[in-house]
mmCIF file of C-alpha atoms in Angstrom:
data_model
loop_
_atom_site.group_PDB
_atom_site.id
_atom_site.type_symbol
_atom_site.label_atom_id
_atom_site.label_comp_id
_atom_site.label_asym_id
_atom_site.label_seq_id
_atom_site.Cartn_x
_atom_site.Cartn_y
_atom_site.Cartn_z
ATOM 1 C CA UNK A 15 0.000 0.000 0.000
ATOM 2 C CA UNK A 16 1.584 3.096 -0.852
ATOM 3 C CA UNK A 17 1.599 5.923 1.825
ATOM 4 C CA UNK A 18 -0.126 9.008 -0.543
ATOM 5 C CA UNK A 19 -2.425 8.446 -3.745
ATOM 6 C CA UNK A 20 -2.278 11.707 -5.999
ATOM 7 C CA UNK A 21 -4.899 12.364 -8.152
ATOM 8 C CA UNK A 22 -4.728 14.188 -10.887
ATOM 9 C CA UNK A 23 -8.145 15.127 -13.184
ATOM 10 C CA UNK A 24 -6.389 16.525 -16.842
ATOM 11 C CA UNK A 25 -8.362 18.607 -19.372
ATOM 12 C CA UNK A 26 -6.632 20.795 -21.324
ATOM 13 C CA UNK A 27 -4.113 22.014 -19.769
ATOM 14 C CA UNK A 28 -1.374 21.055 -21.616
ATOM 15 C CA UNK A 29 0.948 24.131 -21.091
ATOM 16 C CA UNK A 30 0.686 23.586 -18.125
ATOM 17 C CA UNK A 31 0.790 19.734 -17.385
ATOM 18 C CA UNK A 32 4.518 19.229 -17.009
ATOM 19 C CA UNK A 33 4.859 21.395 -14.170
ATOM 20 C CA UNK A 34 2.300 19.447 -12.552
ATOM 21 C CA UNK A 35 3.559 16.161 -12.797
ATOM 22 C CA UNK A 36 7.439 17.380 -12.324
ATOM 23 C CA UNK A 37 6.098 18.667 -9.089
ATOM 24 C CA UNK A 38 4.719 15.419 -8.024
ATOM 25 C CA UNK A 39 7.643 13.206 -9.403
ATOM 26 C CA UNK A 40 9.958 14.711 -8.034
ATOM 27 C CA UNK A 41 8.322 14.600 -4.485
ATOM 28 C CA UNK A 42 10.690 13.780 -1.241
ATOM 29 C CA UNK A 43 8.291 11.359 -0.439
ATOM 30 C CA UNK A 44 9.069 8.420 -2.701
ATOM 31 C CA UNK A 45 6.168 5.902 -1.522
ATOM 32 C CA UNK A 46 3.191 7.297 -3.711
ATOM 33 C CA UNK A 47 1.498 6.169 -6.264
ATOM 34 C CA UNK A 48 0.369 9.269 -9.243
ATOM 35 C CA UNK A 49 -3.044 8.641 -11.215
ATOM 36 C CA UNK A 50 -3.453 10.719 -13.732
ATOM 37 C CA UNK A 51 -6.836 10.803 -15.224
ATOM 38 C CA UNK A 52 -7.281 11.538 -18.636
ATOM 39 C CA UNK A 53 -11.141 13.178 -18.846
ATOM 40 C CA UNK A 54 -11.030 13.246 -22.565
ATOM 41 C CA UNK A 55 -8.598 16.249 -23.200
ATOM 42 C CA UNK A 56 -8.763 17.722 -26.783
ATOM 43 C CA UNK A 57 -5.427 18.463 -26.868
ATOM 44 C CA UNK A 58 -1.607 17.374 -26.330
ATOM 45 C CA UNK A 59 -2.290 16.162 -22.614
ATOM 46 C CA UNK A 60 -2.345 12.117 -23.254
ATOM 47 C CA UNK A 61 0.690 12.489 -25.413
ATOM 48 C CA UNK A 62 2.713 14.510 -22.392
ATOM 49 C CA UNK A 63 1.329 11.656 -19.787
ATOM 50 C CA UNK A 64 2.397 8.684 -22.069
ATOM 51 C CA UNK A 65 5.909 9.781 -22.385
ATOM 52 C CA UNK A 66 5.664 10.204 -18.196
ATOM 53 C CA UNK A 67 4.005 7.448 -18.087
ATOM 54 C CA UNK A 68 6.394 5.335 -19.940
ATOM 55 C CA UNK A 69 9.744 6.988 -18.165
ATOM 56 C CA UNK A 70 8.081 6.273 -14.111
ATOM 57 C CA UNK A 71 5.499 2.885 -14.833
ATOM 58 C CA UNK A 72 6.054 2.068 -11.548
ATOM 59 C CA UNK A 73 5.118 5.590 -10.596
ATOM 60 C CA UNK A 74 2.555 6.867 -12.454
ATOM 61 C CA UNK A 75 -0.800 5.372 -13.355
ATOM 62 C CA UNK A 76 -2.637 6.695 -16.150
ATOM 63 C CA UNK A 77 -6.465 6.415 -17.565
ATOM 64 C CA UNK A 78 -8.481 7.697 -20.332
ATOM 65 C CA UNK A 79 -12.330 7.842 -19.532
ATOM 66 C CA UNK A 80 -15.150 9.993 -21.294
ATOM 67 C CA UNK A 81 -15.741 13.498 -20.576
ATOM 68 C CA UNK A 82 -17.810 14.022 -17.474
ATOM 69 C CA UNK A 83 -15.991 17.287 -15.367
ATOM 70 C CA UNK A 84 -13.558 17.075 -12.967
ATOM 71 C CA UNK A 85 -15.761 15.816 -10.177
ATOM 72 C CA UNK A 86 -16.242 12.502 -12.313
ATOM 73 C CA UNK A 87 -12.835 12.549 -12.809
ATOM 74 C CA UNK A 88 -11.462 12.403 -8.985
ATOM 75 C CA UNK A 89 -14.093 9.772 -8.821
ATOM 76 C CA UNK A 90 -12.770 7.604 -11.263
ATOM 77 C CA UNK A 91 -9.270 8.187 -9.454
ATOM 78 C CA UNK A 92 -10.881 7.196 -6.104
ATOM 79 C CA UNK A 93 -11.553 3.788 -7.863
ATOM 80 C CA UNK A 94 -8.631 3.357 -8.258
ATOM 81 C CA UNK A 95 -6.901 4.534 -5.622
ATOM 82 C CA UNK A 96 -5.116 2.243 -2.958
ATOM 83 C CA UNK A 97 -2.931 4.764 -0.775
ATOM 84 C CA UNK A 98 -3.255 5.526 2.815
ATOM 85 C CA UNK A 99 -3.930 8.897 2.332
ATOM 86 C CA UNK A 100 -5.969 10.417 -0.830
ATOM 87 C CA UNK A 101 -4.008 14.174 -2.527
ATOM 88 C CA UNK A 102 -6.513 15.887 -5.178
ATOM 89 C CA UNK A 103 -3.848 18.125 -7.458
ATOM 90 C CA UNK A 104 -5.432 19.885 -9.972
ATOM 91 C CA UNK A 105 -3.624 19.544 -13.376
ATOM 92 C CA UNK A 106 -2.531 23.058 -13.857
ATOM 93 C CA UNK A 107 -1.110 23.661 -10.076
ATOM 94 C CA UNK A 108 2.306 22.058 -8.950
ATOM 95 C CA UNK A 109 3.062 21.050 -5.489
ATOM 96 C CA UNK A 110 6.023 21.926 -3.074
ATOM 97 C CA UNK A 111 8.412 19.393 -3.570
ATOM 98 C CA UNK A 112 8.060 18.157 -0.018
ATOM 99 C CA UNK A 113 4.203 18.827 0.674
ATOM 100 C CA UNK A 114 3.530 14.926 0.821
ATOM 101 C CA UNK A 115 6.290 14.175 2.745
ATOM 102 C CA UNK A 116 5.998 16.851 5.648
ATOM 103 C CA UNK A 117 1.747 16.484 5.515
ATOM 104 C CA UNK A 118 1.970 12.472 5.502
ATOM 105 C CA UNK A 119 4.307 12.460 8.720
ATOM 106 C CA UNK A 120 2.458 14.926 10.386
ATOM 107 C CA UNK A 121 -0.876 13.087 9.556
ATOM 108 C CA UNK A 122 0.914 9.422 10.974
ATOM 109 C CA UNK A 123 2.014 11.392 14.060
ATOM 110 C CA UNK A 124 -0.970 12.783 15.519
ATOM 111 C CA UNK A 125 -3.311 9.769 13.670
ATOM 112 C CA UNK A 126 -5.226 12.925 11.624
ATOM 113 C CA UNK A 127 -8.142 12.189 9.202
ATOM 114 C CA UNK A 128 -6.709 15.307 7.431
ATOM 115 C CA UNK A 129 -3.809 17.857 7.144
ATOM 116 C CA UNK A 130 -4.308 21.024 5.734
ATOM 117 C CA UNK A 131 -1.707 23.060 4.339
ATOM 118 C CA UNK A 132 -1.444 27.239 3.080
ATOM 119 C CA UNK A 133 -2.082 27.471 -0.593
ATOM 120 C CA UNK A 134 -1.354 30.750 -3.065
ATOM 121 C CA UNK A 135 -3.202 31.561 -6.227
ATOM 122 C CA UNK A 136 -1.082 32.759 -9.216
ATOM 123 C CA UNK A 137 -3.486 35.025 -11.577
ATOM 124 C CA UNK A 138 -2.384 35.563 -15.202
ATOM 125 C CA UNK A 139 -1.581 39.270 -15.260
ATOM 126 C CA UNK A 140 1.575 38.181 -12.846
ATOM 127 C CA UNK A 141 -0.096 38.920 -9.281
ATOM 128 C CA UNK A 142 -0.240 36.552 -6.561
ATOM 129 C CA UNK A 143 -2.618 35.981 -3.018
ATOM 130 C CA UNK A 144 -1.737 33.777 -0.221
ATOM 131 C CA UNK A 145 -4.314 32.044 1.450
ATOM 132 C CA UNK A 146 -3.931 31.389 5.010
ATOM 133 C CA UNK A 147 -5.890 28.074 5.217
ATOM 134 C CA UNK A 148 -4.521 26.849 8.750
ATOM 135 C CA UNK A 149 -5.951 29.432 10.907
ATOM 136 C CA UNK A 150 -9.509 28.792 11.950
ATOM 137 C CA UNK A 151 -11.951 28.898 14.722
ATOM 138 C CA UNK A 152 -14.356 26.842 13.787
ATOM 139 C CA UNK A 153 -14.133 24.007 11.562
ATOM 140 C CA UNK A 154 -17.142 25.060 9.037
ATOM 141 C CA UNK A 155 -14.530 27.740 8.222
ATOM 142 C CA UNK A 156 -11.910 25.410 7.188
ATOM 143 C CA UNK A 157 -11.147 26.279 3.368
ATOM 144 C CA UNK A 158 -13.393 23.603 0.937
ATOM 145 C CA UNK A 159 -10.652 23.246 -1.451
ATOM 146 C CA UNK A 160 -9.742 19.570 -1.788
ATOM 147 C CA UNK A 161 -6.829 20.484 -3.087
ATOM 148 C CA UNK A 162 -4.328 21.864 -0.022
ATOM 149 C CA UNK A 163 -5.095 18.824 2.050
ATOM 150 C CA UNK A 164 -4.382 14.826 1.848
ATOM 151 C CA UNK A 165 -7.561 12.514 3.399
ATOM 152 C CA UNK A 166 -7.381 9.256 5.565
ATOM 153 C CA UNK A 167 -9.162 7.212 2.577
ATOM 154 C CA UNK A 168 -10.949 5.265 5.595
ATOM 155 C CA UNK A 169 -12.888 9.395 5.723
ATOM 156 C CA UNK A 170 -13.433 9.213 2.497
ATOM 157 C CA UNK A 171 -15.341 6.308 2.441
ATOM 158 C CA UNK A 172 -18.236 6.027 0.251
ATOM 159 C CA UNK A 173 -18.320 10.059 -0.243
ATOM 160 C CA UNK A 174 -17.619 11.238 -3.960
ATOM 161 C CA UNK A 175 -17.730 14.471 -5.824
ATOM 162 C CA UNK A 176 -21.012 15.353 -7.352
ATOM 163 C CA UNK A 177 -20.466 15.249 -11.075
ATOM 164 C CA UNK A 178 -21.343 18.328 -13.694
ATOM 165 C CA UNK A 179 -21.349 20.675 -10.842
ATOM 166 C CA UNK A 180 -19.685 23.592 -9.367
ATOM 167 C CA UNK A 181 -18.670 23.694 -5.787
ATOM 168 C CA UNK A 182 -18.211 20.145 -5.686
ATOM 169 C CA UNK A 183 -15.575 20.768 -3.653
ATOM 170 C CA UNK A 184 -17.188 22.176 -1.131
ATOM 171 C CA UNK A 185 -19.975 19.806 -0.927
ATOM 172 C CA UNK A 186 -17.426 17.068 -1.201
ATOM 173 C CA UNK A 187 -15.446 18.598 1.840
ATOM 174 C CA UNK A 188 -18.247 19.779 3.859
ATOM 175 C CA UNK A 189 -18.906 16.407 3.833
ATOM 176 C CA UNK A 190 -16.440 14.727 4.938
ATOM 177 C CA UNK A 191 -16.218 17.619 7.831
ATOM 178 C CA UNK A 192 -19.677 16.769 8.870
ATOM 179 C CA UNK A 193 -18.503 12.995 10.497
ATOM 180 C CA UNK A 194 -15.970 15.042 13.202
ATOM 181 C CA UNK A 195 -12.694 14.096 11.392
ATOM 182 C CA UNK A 196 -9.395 14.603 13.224
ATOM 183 C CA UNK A 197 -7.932 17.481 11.372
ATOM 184 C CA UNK A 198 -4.220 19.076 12.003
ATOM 185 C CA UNK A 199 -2.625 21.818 9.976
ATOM 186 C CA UNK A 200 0.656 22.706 8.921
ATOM 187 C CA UNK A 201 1.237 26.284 8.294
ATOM 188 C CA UNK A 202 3.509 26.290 5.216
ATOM 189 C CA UNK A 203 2.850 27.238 1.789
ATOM 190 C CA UNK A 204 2.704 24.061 -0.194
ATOM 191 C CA UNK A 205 0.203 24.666 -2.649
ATOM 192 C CA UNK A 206 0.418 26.426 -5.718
ATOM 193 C CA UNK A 207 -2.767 26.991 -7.943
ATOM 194 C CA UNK A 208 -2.375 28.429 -11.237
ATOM 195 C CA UNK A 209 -5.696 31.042 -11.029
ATOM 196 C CA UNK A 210 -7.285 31.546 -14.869
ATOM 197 C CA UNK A 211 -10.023 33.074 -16.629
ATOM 198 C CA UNK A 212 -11.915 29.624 -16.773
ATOM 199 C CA UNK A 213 -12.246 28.658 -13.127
ATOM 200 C CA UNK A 214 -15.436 28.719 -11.451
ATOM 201 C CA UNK A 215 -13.998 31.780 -8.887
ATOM 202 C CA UNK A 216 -12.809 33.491 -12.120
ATOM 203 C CA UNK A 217 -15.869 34.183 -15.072
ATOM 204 C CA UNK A 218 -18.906 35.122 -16.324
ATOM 205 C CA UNK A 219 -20.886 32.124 -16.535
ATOM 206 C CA UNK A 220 -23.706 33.586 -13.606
ATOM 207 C CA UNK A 221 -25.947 30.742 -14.262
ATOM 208 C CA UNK A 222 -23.722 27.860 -13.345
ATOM 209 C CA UNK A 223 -23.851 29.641 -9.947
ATOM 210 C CA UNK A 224 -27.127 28.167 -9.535
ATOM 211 C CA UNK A 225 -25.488 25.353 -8.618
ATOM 212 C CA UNK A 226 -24.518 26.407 -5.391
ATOM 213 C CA UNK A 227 -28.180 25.487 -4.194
ATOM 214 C CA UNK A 228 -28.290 22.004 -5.542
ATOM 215 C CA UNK A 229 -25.055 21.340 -3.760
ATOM 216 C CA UNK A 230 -26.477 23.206 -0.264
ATOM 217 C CA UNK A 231 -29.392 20.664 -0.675
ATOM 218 C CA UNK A 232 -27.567 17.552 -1.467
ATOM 219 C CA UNK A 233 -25.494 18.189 1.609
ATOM 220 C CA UNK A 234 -28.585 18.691 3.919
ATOM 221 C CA UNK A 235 -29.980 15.464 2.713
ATOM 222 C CA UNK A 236 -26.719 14.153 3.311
ATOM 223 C CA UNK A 237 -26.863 14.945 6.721
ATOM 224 C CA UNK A 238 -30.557 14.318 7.569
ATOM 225 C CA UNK A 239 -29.465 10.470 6.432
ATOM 226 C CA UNK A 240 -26.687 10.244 8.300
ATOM 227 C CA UNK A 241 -28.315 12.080 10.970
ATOM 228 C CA UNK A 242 -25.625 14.548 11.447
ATOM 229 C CA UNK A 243 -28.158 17.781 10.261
ATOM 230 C CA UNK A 244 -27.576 20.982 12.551
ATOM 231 C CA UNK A 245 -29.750 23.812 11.653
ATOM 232 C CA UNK A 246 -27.180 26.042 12.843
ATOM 233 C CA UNK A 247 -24.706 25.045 10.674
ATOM 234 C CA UNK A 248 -26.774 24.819 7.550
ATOM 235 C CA UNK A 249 -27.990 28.338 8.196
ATOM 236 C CA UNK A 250 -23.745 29.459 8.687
ATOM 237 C CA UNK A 251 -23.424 27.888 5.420
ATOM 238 C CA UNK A 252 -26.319 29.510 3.678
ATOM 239 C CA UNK A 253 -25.268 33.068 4.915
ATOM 240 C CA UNK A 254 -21.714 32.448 4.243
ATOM 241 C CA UNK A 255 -21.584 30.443 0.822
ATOM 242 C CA UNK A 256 -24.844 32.045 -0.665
ATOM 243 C CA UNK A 257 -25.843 35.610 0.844
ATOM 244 C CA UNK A 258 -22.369 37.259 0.871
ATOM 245 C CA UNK A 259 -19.460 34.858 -1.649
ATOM 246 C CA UNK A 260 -22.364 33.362 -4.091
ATOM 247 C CA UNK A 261 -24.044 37.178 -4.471
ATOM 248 C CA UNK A 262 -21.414 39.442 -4.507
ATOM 249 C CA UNK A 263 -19.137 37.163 -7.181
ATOM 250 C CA UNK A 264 -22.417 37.515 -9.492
ATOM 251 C CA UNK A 265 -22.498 41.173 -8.747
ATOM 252 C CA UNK A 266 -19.099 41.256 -10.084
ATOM 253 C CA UNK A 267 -20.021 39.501 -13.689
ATOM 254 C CA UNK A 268 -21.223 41.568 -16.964
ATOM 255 C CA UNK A 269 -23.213 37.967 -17.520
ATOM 256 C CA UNK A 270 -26.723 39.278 -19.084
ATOM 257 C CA UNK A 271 -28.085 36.726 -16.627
ATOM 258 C CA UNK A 272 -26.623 37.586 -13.561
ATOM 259 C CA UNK A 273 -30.115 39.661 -12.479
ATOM 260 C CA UNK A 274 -32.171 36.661 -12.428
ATOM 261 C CA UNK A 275 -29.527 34.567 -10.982
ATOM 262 C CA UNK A 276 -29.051 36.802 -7.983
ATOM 263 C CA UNK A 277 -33.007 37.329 -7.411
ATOM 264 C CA UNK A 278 -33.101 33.183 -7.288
ATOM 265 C CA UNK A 279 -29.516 33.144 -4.628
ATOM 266 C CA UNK A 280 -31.913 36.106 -2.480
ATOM 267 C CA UNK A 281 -35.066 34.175 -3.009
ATOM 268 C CA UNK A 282 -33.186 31.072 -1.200
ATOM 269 C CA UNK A 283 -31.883 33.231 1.719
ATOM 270 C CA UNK A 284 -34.653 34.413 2.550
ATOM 271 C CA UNK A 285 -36.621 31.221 2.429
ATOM 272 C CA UNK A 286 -33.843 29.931 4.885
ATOM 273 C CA UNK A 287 -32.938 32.348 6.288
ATOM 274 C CA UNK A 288 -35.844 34.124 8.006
ATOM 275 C CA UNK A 289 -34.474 35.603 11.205
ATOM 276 C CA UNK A 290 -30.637 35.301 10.954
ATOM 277 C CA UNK A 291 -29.525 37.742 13.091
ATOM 278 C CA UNK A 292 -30.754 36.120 16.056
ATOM 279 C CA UNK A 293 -28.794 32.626 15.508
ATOM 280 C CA UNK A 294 -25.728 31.822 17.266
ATOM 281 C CA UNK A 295 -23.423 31.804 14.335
ATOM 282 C CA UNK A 296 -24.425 35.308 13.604
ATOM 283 C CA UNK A 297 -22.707 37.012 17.105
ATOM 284 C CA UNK A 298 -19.249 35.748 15.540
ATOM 285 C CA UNK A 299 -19.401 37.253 12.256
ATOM 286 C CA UNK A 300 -17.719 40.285 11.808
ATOM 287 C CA UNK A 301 -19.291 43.505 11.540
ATOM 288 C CA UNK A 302 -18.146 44.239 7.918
ATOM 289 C CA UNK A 303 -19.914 40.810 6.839
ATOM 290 C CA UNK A 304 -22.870 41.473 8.540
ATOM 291 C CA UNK A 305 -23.570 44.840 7.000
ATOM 292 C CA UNK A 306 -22.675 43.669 3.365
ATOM 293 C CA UNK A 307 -25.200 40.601 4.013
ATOM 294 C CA UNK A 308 -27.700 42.886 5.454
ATOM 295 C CA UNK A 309 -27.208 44.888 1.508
ATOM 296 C CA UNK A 310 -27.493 41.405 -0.141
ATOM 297 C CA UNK A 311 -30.703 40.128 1.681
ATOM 298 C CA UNK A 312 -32.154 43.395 0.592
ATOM 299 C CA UNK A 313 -31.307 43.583 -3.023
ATOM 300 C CA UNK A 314 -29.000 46.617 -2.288
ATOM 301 C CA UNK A 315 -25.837 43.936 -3.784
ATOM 302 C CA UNK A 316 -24.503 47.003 -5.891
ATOM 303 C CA UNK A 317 -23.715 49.256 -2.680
ATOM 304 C CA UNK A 318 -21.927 46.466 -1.072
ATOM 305 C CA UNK A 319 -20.253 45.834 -4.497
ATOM 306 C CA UNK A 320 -19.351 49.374 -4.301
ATOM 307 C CA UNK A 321 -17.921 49.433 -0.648
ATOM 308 C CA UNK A 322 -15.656 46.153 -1.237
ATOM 309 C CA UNK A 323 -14.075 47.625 -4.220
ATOM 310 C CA UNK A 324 -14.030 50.806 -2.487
ATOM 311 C CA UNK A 325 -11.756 48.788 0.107
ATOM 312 C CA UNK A 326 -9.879 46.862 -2.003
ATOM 313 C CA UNK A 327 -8.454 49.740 -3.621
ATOM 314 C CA UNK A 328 -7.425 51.006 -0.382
ATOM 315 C CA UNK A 329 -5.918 47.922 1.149
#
């Protein structure tokens, strides 16, 4: 049994593929297995893994299946997947070179479900944002990325990514964070993600947004079943992921349908969201949050718009 399984979901990225894998060859920690899952690329990618394929075969495992997303794509990996502990590495981001080594002995000494690492977004006109993903005080706030963490595959279980959608990291995450895993973090910079114009942070597409409500849904019926539901939470996540990120990333698009897409993320709020301000989670949030929610439950998303860039630009 190898100590780390690395999964890696490739579609079109070929400019950027051989960074990826380098990064993961070339690993300190030798005892990991790499599988590379081809989801149908158009373009150069299964050429560049053959020829890495055929220079590390005991290294690298590699598999061609029919486009489905990259959600269907880590699941296919999870089939085949036999490490200890699970890596998702998207195929346009590259690793420190000692990530697995430093998270996998961390994760054997304190017998952790997961170990989370720092992570920093590269954007294409040269700037760069860390993300401090280690500091937290509540675990509902830990970052959803699947990406700057490696998972006990005994957590995993049975849980997969939802396929087609967006956020499927989150829902696949929130998740696993909803069965009390033992979590430790390691405050280095390990991950590197390569930021671009077609990410679901970074575009236009207001629709696909939608999705945010299917996955808030799926995970509530999630938890009813495994009776781990805490209204609480939910409503956290609804204020959090919907009324403030979900709105004001729409507000930010030129889409033609970003109206009626923020109408439906306000209609949902307030459905679920009733009284808000009296639940727990709500003393903790700061006050900045709370008055650009307040904007967004109201329909007033442009002035909040409008004060966030106004403090951008002075930060």
């Amino acid at each position: 049994m190898p100590k780390v399984s690395v999964i890696v979901p490739v579609y079109n990225v070929e400019k950027y593929l051989n960074k990826c894998i380098d990064s993961l060859i070339n690993q300190s920690l030798k005892d990991i297995e790499i599988i590379i899952v081809n989801d149908s690329s158009p373009d150069n990618c299964q050429a560049i893994i053959d020829t890495y394929q055929k220079n590390y075969p005991n290294l690298i495992k590699s598999f061609i299946k029919e486009n489905g997303g990259q959600g269907s794509a880590r699941n296919y990996g999870l089939d085949y997947a036999s490490g200890e502990y699970i890596s998702f590495v998207d195929s346009d981001d590259w690793l420190d070179l000692n990530m697995l080594e430093k998270m996998y002995n961390l994760a054997i000494k304190d017998n952790s479900d997961i170990v989370i690492c720092d992570m920093m977004d590269y954007y294409e006109d040269g700037s760069k944002k860390f993300f401090n993903c280690t500091k937290y005080d509540s675990v509902y706030k830990v970052t959803p990325s699947a990406c700057n963490k490696i998972f006990k595959r005994e957590i995993i279980n049975n849980i997969r990514f939802l396929n087609g959608l967006w956020y499927e990291d989150f829902n696949f995450t929130t998740k696993i964070l909803l069965n009390n895993p033992k979590i430790s973090t390691i405050s280095n910079l390990y991950y590197n993600c390569h930021s671009r114009k077609v990410s679901t942070m970074n575009n236009n597409n207001a629709i696909k947004n939608l999705d945010i409500i299917t996955i808030i849904e799926d995970l509530k019926d999630y938890a009813y079943k495994n009776n781990l539901f805490n209204d609480n939470l939910f409503e956290y996540l609804i204020f959090d992921h919907i009324l403030i990120t979900s709105i004001n990333r729409v507000t930010n698009q030129k889409s033609k349908d970003k109206n009626k897409v923020i109408r439906e993320l306000r209609n949902y709020c307030k459905k679920n969201l009733k009284n808000y301000k009296t639940k727990d989670f709500y003393k903790s949030i700061p006050v900045q949050r709370k008055f650009v929610a307040s904007l967004n439950y109201h329909g007033l998303n442009n002035i909040s718009k409008l004060l966030l860039n106004i403090k951008s630009h002075i930060s």
